[in-house]
Short mmCIF file of C-alpha atoms in Angstrom, two decimals:
data_model
loop_
_atom_site.label_atom_id
_atom_site.label_comp_id
_atom_site.label_asym_id
_atom_site.label_seq_id
_atom_site.Cartn_x
_atom_site.Cartn_y
_atom_site.Cartn_z
CA MET E 1 126.30 63.88 133.63
CA ILE E 2 122.69 64.87 134.39
CA ASP E 3 121.36 61.68 132.76
CA PHE E 4 123.66 59.69 135.02
CA TYR E 5 122.47 61.63 138.08
CA ILE E 6 118.79 61.13 137.10
CA LYS E 7 119.31 57.38 136.60
CA LYS E 8 121.17 57.05 139.90
CA SER E 9 118.53 58.98 141.87
CA LYS E 10 115.80 56.86 140.29
CA LYS E 11 117.65 53.69 141.23
CA ASP E 12 118.09 54.93 144.81
CA ARG E 13 114.41 56.08 144.89
CA ASN E 14 115.72 59.43 146.11
CA TYR E 15 112.82 61.73 145.19
CA GLU E 16 114.54 64.91 146.32
CA ALA E 17 117.62 64.12 144.24
CA GLN E 18 115.45 63.27 141.23
CA ILE E 19 113.58 66.58 141.49
CA TYR E 20 116.85 68.48 141.81
CA ALA E 21 118.21 66.73 138.69
CA TYR E 22 115.05 67.51 136.72
CA ARG E 23 115.05 71.12 137.92
CA TYR E 24 118.68 71.47 136.83
CA SER E 25 117.80 69.97 133.43
CA THR E 26 114.84 72.34 133.13
CA THR E 27 117.06 75.38 133.67
CA TYR E 28 119.56 74.40 130.96
CA SER E 29 117.12 73.15 128.31
CA LYS E 30 115.10 74.90 125.63
CA TYR E 31 111.40 74.61 124.87
CA PRO E 32 109.76 72.07 124.79
CA ARG E 33 112.35 69.91 126.60
CA ASN E 34 112.43 72.33 129.54
CA ILE E 35 108.69 71.82 130.09
CA ALA E 36 109.12 68.04 129.77
CA PHE E 37 111.77 68.08 132.52
CA ALA E 38 109.56 70.32 134.68
CA ASP E 39 106.67 67.87 134.20
CA SER E 40 108.93 65.00 135.20
CA ALA E 41 109.97 66.82 138.39
CA LEU E 42 106.30 67.36 139.28
CA GLU E 43 105.49 63.69 138.66
CA VAL E 44 108.26 62.67 141.03
CA ALA E 45 107.00 65.17 143.64
CA LYS E 46 103.49 63.71 143.39
CA LYS E 47 104.90 60.22 143.89
CA SER E 48 106.72 61.41 146.98
CA GLY E 49 103.59 62.91 148.49
CA LYS E 50 105.72 65.53 150.24
CA ASP E 51 104.30 69.04 150.36
CA ASP E 52 107.68 70.76 150.28
CA LEU E 53 108.69 68.84 147.15
CA LEU E 54 105.31 69.53 145.52
CA SER E 55 105.64 73.25 146.29
CA SER E 56 109.18 73.27 144.86
CA ALA E 57 108.12 71.36 141.71
CA TYR E 58 105.15 73.63 141.03
CA ILE E 59 107.36 76.74 141.45
CA ASN E 60 109.90 75.20 139.06
CA ARG E 61 107.30 74.55 136.37
CA GLY E 62 105.63 77.92 136.98
CA LYS E 63 108.93 79.73 136.47
CA THR E 64 109.52 77.70 133.32
CA TRP E 65 106.10 78.70 131.94
CA MET E 66 106.94 82.30 132.85
CA ASP E 67 110.20 82.11 130.88
CA GLU E 68 108.15 80.95 127.91
CA LYS E 69 105.76 83.88 128.50
CA ARG E 70 102.83 81.56 129.18
CA TYR E 71 101.67 83.56 132.17
CA GLN E 72 98.26 82.03 132.79
CA LYS E 73 99.77 78.56 133.00
CA SER E 74 102.53 79.96 135.22
CA LEU E 75 99.96 81.59 137.50
CA ASP E 76 98.04 78.32 137.84
CA ASP E 77 101.22 76.49 138.93
CA MET E 78 102.21 79.25 141.38
CA LEU E 79 98.80 79.11 143.05
CA GLN E 80 99.28 75.36 143.52
CA ALA E 81 102.78 75.99 144.93
CA ILE E 82 101.53 78.45 147.54
CA LYS E 83 98.85 75.99 148.63
CA TYR E 84 101.50 73.40 149.52
CA SER E 85 103.94 75.90 151.09
CA ASN E 86 101.15 77.17 153.35
CA LYS E 87 100.50 73.60 154.51
CA ILE E 88 104.00 73.24 155.85
CA GLY E 89 104.32 76.80 157.15
CA ASP E 90 107.28 77.62 154.85
CA ASN E 91 106.97 81.40 154.84
CA TYR E 92 110.02 81.94 152.63
CA THR E 93 108.59 79.74 149.88
CA THR E 94 105.13 81.24 150.38
CA TYR E 95 106.29 84.83 149.88
CA LYS E 96 108.67 83.89 147.10
CA THR E 97 105.71 82.27 145.37
CA ARG E 98 103.57 85.35 146.01
CA TYR E 99 106.29 87.40 144.31
CA PHE E 100 106.07 85.13 141.23
CA ILE E 101 102.27 85.31 141.35
CA ALA E 102 102.58 89.12 141.29
CA GLN E 103 104.84 88.92 138.20
CA ASN E 104 102.29 86.81 136.36
CA LYS E 105 99.51 89.20 137.29
CA ILE E 106 101.58 92.13 136.05
CA TYR E 107 102.08 90.40 132.72
CA LEU E 108 98.36 89.65 132.61
CA GLY E 109 97.54 93.30 133.23
CA LEU E 110 96.14 92.74 136.72
CA TYR E 111 98.14 95.59 138.22
CA ASP E 112 96.01 96.26 141.30
CA GLU E 113 96.03 92.57 142.23
CA ALA E 114 99.81 92.47 141.70
CA ILE E 115 100.23 95.42 144.08
CA GLU E 116 98.32 93.51 146.78
CA GLU E 117 100.74 90.60 146.40
CA LEU E 118 103.87 92.76 146.41
CA LYS E 119 103.15 94.87 149.50
CA PRO E 120 103.41 91.96 151.99
CA CYS E 121 106.40 90.55 150.06
CA ILE E 122 108.38 93.76 150.60
CA ILE E 123 107.58 93.77 154.31
CA PHE E 124 108.39 90.07 154.81
CA PHE E 125 111.70 90.02 152.92
CA LYS E 126 112.81 93.36 154.43
CA ASN E 127 112.11 92.15 157.97
CA ASN E 128 114.01 88.89 157.38
CA ILE E 129 117.05 90.21 155.50
CA ASN E 130 119.37 89.02 158.26
CA ASN E 131 117.88 85.51 158.25
CA ASN E 132 119.60 84.46 155.03
CA SER E 133 120.46 80.77 155.02
CA LEU E 134 121.46 78.16 152.45
CA GLY E 135 119.06 78.29 149.51
CA LYS E 136 117.27 81.38 150.80
CA ASP E 137 118.00 84.94 149.64
CA TYR E 138 115.75 87.38 151.46
CA GLU E 139 117.76 90.38 150.31
CA MET E 140 117.43 89.52 146.60
CA PHE E 141 113.65 89.10 146.85
CA TYR E 142 113.37 92.32 148.89
CA MET E 143 115.11 94.18 146.05
CA TYR E 144 113.04 92.42 143.37
CA SER E 145 109.76 93.02 145.21
CA LEU E 146 110.54 96.69 145.74
CA MET E 147 111.56 97.11 142.10
CA SER E 148 108.42 95.40 140.82
CA TYR E 149 106.20 97.41 143.16
CA ILE E 150 107.69 100.71 141.89
CA ASP E 151 107.28 99.71 138.22
CA THR E 152 103.70 98.62 138.77
CA ASN E 153 102.90 101.86 140.58
CA SER E 154 104.19 103.75 137.53
CA LYS E 155 101.88 101.80 135.23
CA ILE E 156 98.82 102.81 137.29
CA TYR E 157 100.06 106.42 137.62
CA HIS E 158 100.92 106.30 141.33
CA GLN E 159 104.18 108.18 140.79
CA LYS E 160 104.01 110.05 144.07
CA GLU E 161 104.04 106.80 146.03
CA ASN E 162 107.27 105.85 144.29
CA LYS E 163 109.38 108.75 145.56
CA PRO E 164 109.92 107.37 149.09
CA LEU E 165 110.25 103.81 147.71
CA LEU E 166 112.99 104.86 145.28
CA ALA E 167 114.75 106.77 148.06
CA GLU E 168 114.57 103.63 150.23
CA ALA E 169 116.03 101.50 147.45
CA PHE E 170 118.91 103.86 146.61
CA ASP E 171 119.72 104.27 150.31
CA TYR E 172 119.82 100.51 150.90
CA ILE E 173 121.95 99.87 147.79
CA LYS E 174 124.45 102.53 148.85
CA LYS E 175 124.69 101.38 152.50
CA ASN E 176 125.08 97.71 151.59
CA ASN E 177 127.27 98.17 148.50
CA LEU E 178 124.96 96.43 146.03
CA PRO E 179 125.82 98.02 142.66
CA GLN E 180 124.25 95.10 140.74
CA TYR E 181 120.78 96.38 141.63
CA LEU E 182 121.46 100.06 140.94
CA PRO E 183 120.67 100.15 137.17
CA TYR E 184 117.28 98.50 137.72
CA PHE E 185 116.19 101.19 140.15
CA VAL E 186 117.66 103.96 138.00
CA ALA E 187 115.54 102.57 135.14
CA SER E 188 112.51 102.44 137.46
CA ASP E 189 113.12 106.07 138.32
CA GLY E 190 113.26 106.85 134.58
CA ILE E 191 109.99 105.02 133.93
CA ASN E 192 108.41 106.87 136.84
CA SER E 193 109.53 110.14 135.20
CA PHE E 194 107.98 109.03 131.90
CA TYR E 195 104.57 108.47 133.45
CA ALA E 196 104.94 111.84 135.21
CA LYS E 197 105.46 113.31 131.68
CA ASN E 198 109.02 114.42 132.50
CA TYR E 199 110.28 112.96 129.23
CA LYS E 200 113.72 114.61 129.13
CA ILE E 201 114.50 113.41 132.65
CA ALA E 202 113.18 109.96 131.73
CA ILE E 203 115.59 109.76 128.76
CA GLU E 204 118.51 110.87 130.91
CA LYS E 205 117.83 108.23 133.58
CA LEU E 206 117.07 105.41 131.15
CA ASN E 207 120.32 106.04 129.28
CA LYS E 208 122.17 106.09 132.60
CA ALA E 209 120.61 102.73 133.51
CA LEU E 210 121.72 101.17 130.23
CA ALA E 211 125.26 102.42 130.82
CA LEU E 212 125.28 100.88 134.32
CA TYR E 213 124.22 97.37 133.29
CA ASN E 214 127.11 94.94 133.31
CA ASP E 215 125.63 92.35 130.97
CA LYS E 216 124.98 91.67 127.30
CA ARG E 217 121.23 91.16 127.56
CA PHE E 218 118.82 93.22 125.53
CA HIS E 219 116.95 95.51 127.89
CA TYR E 220 113.44 95.75 126.46
CA THR E 221 111.98 98.04 129.13
CA GLU E 222 114.62 100.75 128.89
CA THR E 223 114.62 100.60 125.08
CA PHE E 224 110.83 100.81 124.91
CA TYR E 225 110.55 103.80 127.24
CA LEU E 226 113.40 105.59 125.45
CA GLY E 227 111.37 105.23 122.27
CA MET E 228 108.17 106.39 123.99
CA SER E 229 109.87 109.39 125.62
CA ASN E 230 111.44 110.54 122.35
CA TRP E 231 108.11 110.13 120.57
CA GLN E 232 106.39 112.34 123.14
CA LEU E 233 109.09 114.98 122.64
CA GLY E 234 108.53 114.93 118.88
CA ASN E 235 111.82 113.15 118.13
CA LYS E 236 109.98 110.57 116.06
CA GLU E 237 112.90 109.40 113.91
CA LYS E 238 114.94 108.71 117.04
CA ALA E 239 111.96 107.01 118.67
CA VAL E 240 111.56 104.74 115.66
CA ARG E 241 115.20 103.64 115.94
CA TYR E 242 114.46 102.35 119.48
CA PHE E 243 111.23 100.70 118.36
CA LYS E 244 113.08 98.97 115.53
CA LEU E 245 115.53 97.51 118.06
CA ILE E 246 112.57 95.88 119.80
CA ASP E 247 111.21 94.70 116.45
CA ALA E 248 114.59 93.13 115.64
CA GLN E 249 114.42 91.14 118.90
CA TYR E 250 110.89 90.00 118.12
CA THR E 251 111.96 88.96 114.61
CA LYS E 252 114.85 87.02 116.13
CA ASN E 253 113.01 85.34 119.03
CA GLY E 254 109.37 85.32 117.94
CA LYS E 255 108.31 86.54 121.41
CA LEU E 256 107.32 89.91 122.81
CA ASP E 257 105.87 90.93 126.14
CA PRO E 258 102.36 92.38 125.62
CA HIS E 259 103.48 95.48 127.49
CA PHE E 260 105.61 96.39 124.47
CA ARG E 261 102.77 95.96 121.95
CA PRO E 262 102.54 99.76 121.36
CA THR E 263 105.92 99.50 119.61
CA TYR E 264 104.10 98.34 116.49
CA GLU E 265 101.29 100.86 116.79
CA TYR E 266 103.84 103.67 116.75
CA LEU E 267 105.76 102.11 113.83
CA ILE E 268 102.50 101.88 111.87
CA LYS E 269 101.66 105.52 112.63
CA TYR E 270 105.17 106.67 111.70
CA TYR E 271 105.25 104.99 108.29
CA LYS E 272 101.63 105.95 107.58
CA ALA E 273 102.54 109.61 108.13
CA ALA E 274 105.68 109.12 105.99
CA GLY E 275 103.58 107.65 103.15
CA SER E 276 105.62 104.43 103.17
CA LYS E 277 102.83 101.94 102.51
CA ASP E 278 105.14 98.93 102.12
CA LEU E 279 106.63 99.35 105.61
CA GLN E 280 103.26 100.30 107.05
CA LEU E 281 101.88 96.97 105.79
CA VAL E 282 104.90 95.08 107.20
CA TYR E 283 104.17 96.37 110.71
CA VAL E 284 100.40 95.91 110.37
CA ASN E 285 101.06 92.25 109.57
CA LYS E 286 103.44 91.90 112.51
CA LEU E 287 100.95 93.45 114.93
CA MET E 288 98.21 91.14 113.67
CA GLU E 289 100.55 88.19 114.17
CA LEU E 290 101.30 89.39 117.71
CA ASP E 291 97.62 89.83 118.50
CA ARG E 292 96.83 86.30 117.35
CA ASN E 293 99.49 85.06 119.75
CA TYR E 294 98.22 87.28 122.57
CA GLU E 295 94.64 86.18 122.00
CA LYS E 296 95.73 82.56 122.20
CA ASN E 297 98.09 82.79 125.17
CA TYR E 298 96.86 85.85 127.07
CA LYS E 299 93.11 85.65 126.76
CA TYR E 300 92.38 87.81 129.77
CA LEU E 301 95.18 90.28 129.08
CA TYR E 302 94.21 90.57 125.42
CA THR E 303 90.74 91.80 126.38
CA THR E 304 92.21 94.43 128.71
CA ILE E 305 95.02 95.79 126.52
CA ASN E 306 94.43 99.42 125.57
CA LYS E 307 94.65 99.03 121.81
CA GLU E 308 94.61 101.93 119.38
CA TYR E 309 94.67 99.35 116.60
CA ASP E 310 92.21 96.55 117.37
CA THR E 311 91.77 93.49 115.15
CA LYS E 312 88.97 95.00 113.10
CA LYS E 313 90.89 98.21 112.46
CA LEU E 314 94.07 96.30 111.63
CA GLN E 315 92.21 94.10 109.14
CA GLN E 316 90.64 97.16 107.51
CA GLU E 317 94.00 98.94 107.31
CA LYS E 318 95.69 95.83 105.94
CA SER E 319 93.00 95.47 103.25
CA GLN E 320 93.28 99.14 102.30
CA LEU E 321 97.07 98.98 102.17
CA GLU E 322 97.09 95.82 100.06
CA ASN E 323 94.57 97.34 97.62
CA SER E 324 96.54 100.57 97.48
CA LEU E 325 99.83 98.73 96.95
CA GLN E 326 98.22 96.56 94.27
CA LYS E 327 97.06 99.68 92.43
CA GLN E 328 100.49 101.18 92.95
CA ARG E 329 102.14 98.07 91.50
CA ILE E 330 99.78 98.18 88.51
CA PHE E 331 100.57 101.88 88.04
CA TYR E 332 104.31 101.25 88.26
CA ALA E 333 104.01 98.30 85.86
CA ALA E 334 102.06 100.44 83.40
CA PHE E 335 104.50 103.30 83.86
CA PHE E 336 107.40 100.91 83.30
CA LEU E 337 105.84 99.55 80.09
CA ILE E 338 105.10 103.05 78.84
CA ALA E 339 108.62 104.12 79.74
CA LEU E 340 110.03 100.99 78.09
CA PHE E 341 108.09 101.47 74.87
CA GLY E 342 108.74 105.20 75.03
CA GLY E 343 112.43 104.50 75.49
CA LEU E 344 112.42 102.01 72.62
CA PHE E 345 110.59 104.54 70.46
CA PHE E 346 113.12 107.24 71.27
CA VAL E 347 116.00 104.82 70.65
CA TYR E 348 114.40 103.89 67.32
CA ARG E 349 113.89 107.57 66.51
CA TYR E 350 117.45 108.35 67.54
CA LEU E 351 118.92 105.56 65.43
CA LYS E 352 116.71 106.50 62.52
CA LEU E 353 117.67 110.16 62.84
CA LYS E 354 121.31 109.21 63.21
CA LYS E 355 121.07 107.14 60.02
CA GLN E 356 119.36 110.04 58.21
CA TYR E 357 122.02 112.45 59.39
CA ARG E 358 124.71 110.05 58.24
CA GLU E 359 123.10 109.71 54.80
CA LYS E 360 122.70 113.47 54.47
CA PHE E 361 126.25 113.96 55.64
CA GLU E 362 127.56 111.54 52.99
CA ASN E 363 125.49 113.33 50.33
CA ILE E 364 127.06 116.63 51.39
CA ILE E 365 130.64 115.36 51.65
CA HIS E 366 130.53 113.14 48.54
CA PRO E 367 127.89 114.67 46.24
CA GLU E 368 129.49 113.00 43.21
CA LEU E 369 128.41 109.61 44.57
CA HIS E 370 124.80 110.63 45.03
CA GLN E 371 123.88 112.51 41.85
CA THR E 372 120.24 112.60 40.86
CA ASN E 373 118.67 113.77 37.62
CA LYS E 374 118.90 117.55 37.66
CA SER E 375 118.95 118.20 33.93
CA GLU E 376 116.16 120.73 34.15
CA ASN E 377 118.05 122.84 36.61
CA LEU E 378 121.61 122.61 35.36
CA LYS E 379 121.37 125.66 33.15
CA PHE E 380 120.44 127.84 36.08
CA TYR E 381 123.51 126.89 38.05
CA SER E 382 126.16 126.98 35.35
CA PRO E 383 127.93 130.32 35.23
CA LEU E 384 128.99 129.78 31.58
CA PRO E 385 126.42 129.64 28.72
CA PRO E 386 126.73 127.13 25.87
CA ALA E 387 128.99 128.45 23.08
CA ASP E 388 126.33 128.12 20.36
CA ALA E 389 123.41 129.61 22.27
CA GLU E 390 124.75 132.82 23.76
CA GLU E 391 121.84 135.12 22.84
CA ILE E 392 119.28 132.48 23.75
CA TYR E 393 120.95 131.83 27.09
CA TYR E 394 120.93 135.49 28.16
CA ASP E 395 117.44 135.98 26.85
CA ASN E 396 115.74 134.13 29.73
CA VAL E 397 114.68 137.22 31.68
CA PRO E 398 111.74 138.99 30.04
CA GLY E 399 111.99 142.78 30.04
CA ILE E 400 115.78 142.91 30.55
CA ASN E 401 118.24 143.43 27.74
CA PRO E 402 120.34 140.24 27.22
CA GLN E 403 123.51 142.33 27.34
CA ILE E 404 122.56 143.60 30.79
CA VAL E 405 121.77 140.02 31.84
CA GLU E 406 125.14 138.88 30.54
CA HIS E 407 126.91 141.69 32.38
CA ILE E 408 125.23 140.88 35.69
CA VAL E 409 125.81 137.12 35.32
CA MET E 410 129.51 137.78 34.69
CA GLN E 411 129.66 140.00 37.79
CA LEU E 412 128.12 137.22 39.80
CA GLU E 413 130.79 134.86 38.48
CA ASN E 414 133.41 137.33 39.67
CA LEU E 415 131.71 137.61 43.08
CA GLU E 416 131.93 133.82 43.42
CA LYS E 417 135.50 133.65 42.17
CA GLU E 418 136.77 136.45 44.41
CA LYS E 419 134.67 135.23 47.37
CA LEU E 420 133.15 138.66 47.83
CA TYR E 421 130.18 136.97 49.50
CA LEU E 422 132.33 136.60 52.66
CA ASP E 423 131.84 140.30 53.34
CA PRO E 424 129.34 140.35 56.23
CA GLN E 425 128.16 143.84 55.12
CA LEU E 426 127.19 142.61 51.63
CA SER E 427 123.54 143.30 50.77
CA GLN E 428 121.36 143.24 47.69
CA LYS E 429 121.50 147.04 47.48
CA SER E 430 125.28 147.28 47.89
CA LEU E 431 125.92 144.54 45.32
CA SER E 432 123.57 146.07 42.72
CA GLU E 433 125.26 149.43 43.12
CA SER E 434 128.76 147.95 42.82
CA ILE E 435 127.92 146.22 39.53
CA GLY E 436 126.01 149.19 38.09
CA THR E 437 122.46 147.89 38.09
CA ASN E 438 119.39 148.08 40.26
CA SER E 439 118.08 145.72 42.91
CA THR E 440 115.10 144.62 40.81
CA TYR E 441 117.24 143.44 37.87
CA LEU E 442 119.72 141.76 40.17
CA SER E 443 116.95 139.93 42.02
CA LYS E 444 115.24 138.69 38.84
CA ILE E 445 118.51 137.46 37.30
CA ILE E 446 119.53 135.60 40.46
CA ASN E 447 116.04 134.02 40.63
CA VAL E 448 116.31 132.78 37.03
CA TYR E 449 119.98 131.80 36.79
CA LYS E 450 120.59 130.66 40.37
CA ASN E 451 117.04 129.47 41.08
CA LYS E 452 117.18 131.20 44.49
CA ASN E 453 116.42 134.52 46.07
CA PHE E 454 119.31 136.86 46.86
CA ASN E 455 119.68 135.91 50.53
CA HIS E 456 119.68 132.17 49.86
CA TYR E 457 122.14 132.63 46.99
CA ILE E 458 124.68 134.54 49.10
CA ASN E 459 124.23 132.38 52.20
CA ASP E 460 124.56 129.16 50.18
CA LEU E 461 127.81 130.41 48.74
CA ARG E 462 129.02 131.05 52.26
CA MET E 463 127.97 127.52 53.30
CA ASP E 464 129.73 125.97 50.31
CA TYR E 465 132.86 127.92 51.22
CA LEU E 466 132.66 126.73 54.85
CA LEU E 467 132.13 123.13 53.72
CA THR E 468 135.29 123.31 51.61
CA GLN E 469 137.28 124.67 54.53
CA LEU E 470 135.99 121.98 56.90
CA LYS E 471 136.82 119.24 54.39
CA THR E 472 140.31 120.47 53.58
CA LYS E 473 141.51 122.10 56.80
CA ARG E 474 141.06 119.95 59.91
CA LYS E 475 141.86 122.85 62.27
CA TYR E 476 138.44 124.36 61.49
CA LEU E 477 136.76 121.33 63.10
CA ASN E 478 137.92 122.59 66.47
CA LYS E 479 136.38 126.02 66.08
CA ASP E 480 133.11 126.88 67.82
CA VAL E 481 129.90 127.94 66.06
CA ASN E 482 130.55 131.64 66.62
CA GLN E 483 134.00 131.41 65.01
CA LEU E 484 132.62 129.46 62.04
CA ALA E 485 129.90 132.09 61.56
CA VAL E 486 132.52 134.87 61.36
CA LEU E 487 134.72 132.76 59.08
CA SER E 488 131.88 132.26 56.58
CA GLY E 489 130.76 135.91 56.53
CA PHE E 490 127.68 135.91 58.79
CA ASN E 491 126.78 138.78 61.06
CA SER E 492 125.39 136.56 63.80
CA THR E 493 125.55 133.02 65.12
CA GLU E 494 121.77 132.80 64.94
CA SER E 495 121.71 133.61 61.22
CA PHE E 496 124.56 131.17 60.61
CA SER E 497 122.83 128.29 62.42
CA LYS E 498 119.48 129.01 60.75
CA ASN E 499 121.00 128.96 57.26
CA PHE E 500 123.16 125.91 58.03
CA GLN E 501 120.08 123.90 59.02
CA ARG E 502 118.16 125.14 56.00
CA LYS E 503 120.85 124.05 53.58
CA PHE E 504 122.19 120.88 55.20
CA GLU E 505 119.11 119.86 57.25
CA MET E 506 121.09 119.38 60.45
CA LYS E 507 122.57 121.49 63.21
CA PRO E 508 126.17 122.72 62.84
CA SER E 509 127.14 120.81 66.00
CA VAL E 510 125.85 117.53 64.55
CA PHE E 511 127.66 118.13 61.28
CA ILE E 512 130.94 118.98 63.04
CA LYS E 513 130.62 115.83 65.15
CA LEU E 514 130.15 113.70 62.02
CA MET E 515 133.06 115.45 60.36
CA LYS E 516 135.29 114.64 63.33
CA GLU E 517 134.19 111.00 63.28
CA ASN E 518 134.87 110.87 59.56
CA ALA E 519 138.31 112.42 60.02
CA LYS E 520 139.12 110.00 62.84
CA ASN E 521 138.09 106.97 60.78
CA SER E 522 140.07 108.10 57.77
CA ALA E 523 143.18 108.91 59.81
#
């Protein structure tokens, strides 16, 4: 439809219609086509030679540059626009242009110069509110000029001047039923409170402003000052949530007003204090990217921005962070390799130990399958002497009569047969007394014929008894260590466990576990 209108206006050589068509196309196009349409409108205006059309075309392109945040270019076009509007005495266009010039100067950080542009705008639009005509909205520009003047005053700490201006705005909005402007002035009041260091009041008013807006736009100013106010109150985690909302918009659009640059300085400080070097580096890189853009497109503003992190400091911090993270990555890699090899070693050790336990377990459970040459020791373990060597057999203990030796050996056989070793009160002294001998003889005979000392002899008998019970009666597998100790004649769990490990070279719990596995597999 627009293409048709452009072609028709060209054919009719209707410059005004052509400019209108190009302006319309500019408004509904994205960069760079919007600039191309704005350029076309200006070319047509130049062909026409009419000052009013030239003023209109320059304003159109200036506003387009402003939308693209190219404020110096926008300012240049607005200054051209005001030159042509002054020629024809079009005060409305002149003051409207001065309003746009003020906006560019605000973005460029020229606050005092912006104030000088806004003061006469407020007076002119206020005095001509009742002169509204087609295409002219004095009331809207009065509200915008007043709003901009208040915000700029806040930035240069002229909060006191804002009190009567805010009262004027709220009074006018109420009298003329203009609720669409209310949230903007509530936000301005909140920003004014921020610069007056009334941070709690600022938060209250900024939140109220956000609730009053009837749109789906992202409100950078309110979000930014909510973050700043919370930061000043020490609510840094909450402040960071607001700053991250601004960062999300920058990530999405690739654009950010220089006024909101501190967002990244605060994010850097927050994650530096938190020791989160990865995120600190992310925001250092983003701020450097922003500064490159600002330096390119806002040369004057970039030199005037109050920067806690300038380019040199950012580069130094980035270098330090990258070096630190590199060392950290090397450390983590080394730690991972050590952990990996350590883990493999422990797995190897575990499997090896498990295999050893299994082999020992099989030797204990099935000793007949794992006999070794024990011919030299057999005579010490057999309770019965060979039939043809009775005197020789009992004559192995020097200094003790063979008959006494025979008597004691037979008593030991009876002890084993009757399972007297299960008595937890049994001792070397009590046993020697019960069989009519002394402790010395008993000890020597056990050493020679059992190849053990008294304690090991008795405790091994108890272990052999327990092993038989575990092998033949499955219910014992469900008993705990304390119960097994009592069952096998030990006074304490500690003594039981110590002797179990000495004899079987594994903990009772490991042995019971293997027994259960064995029982399960054989079931």
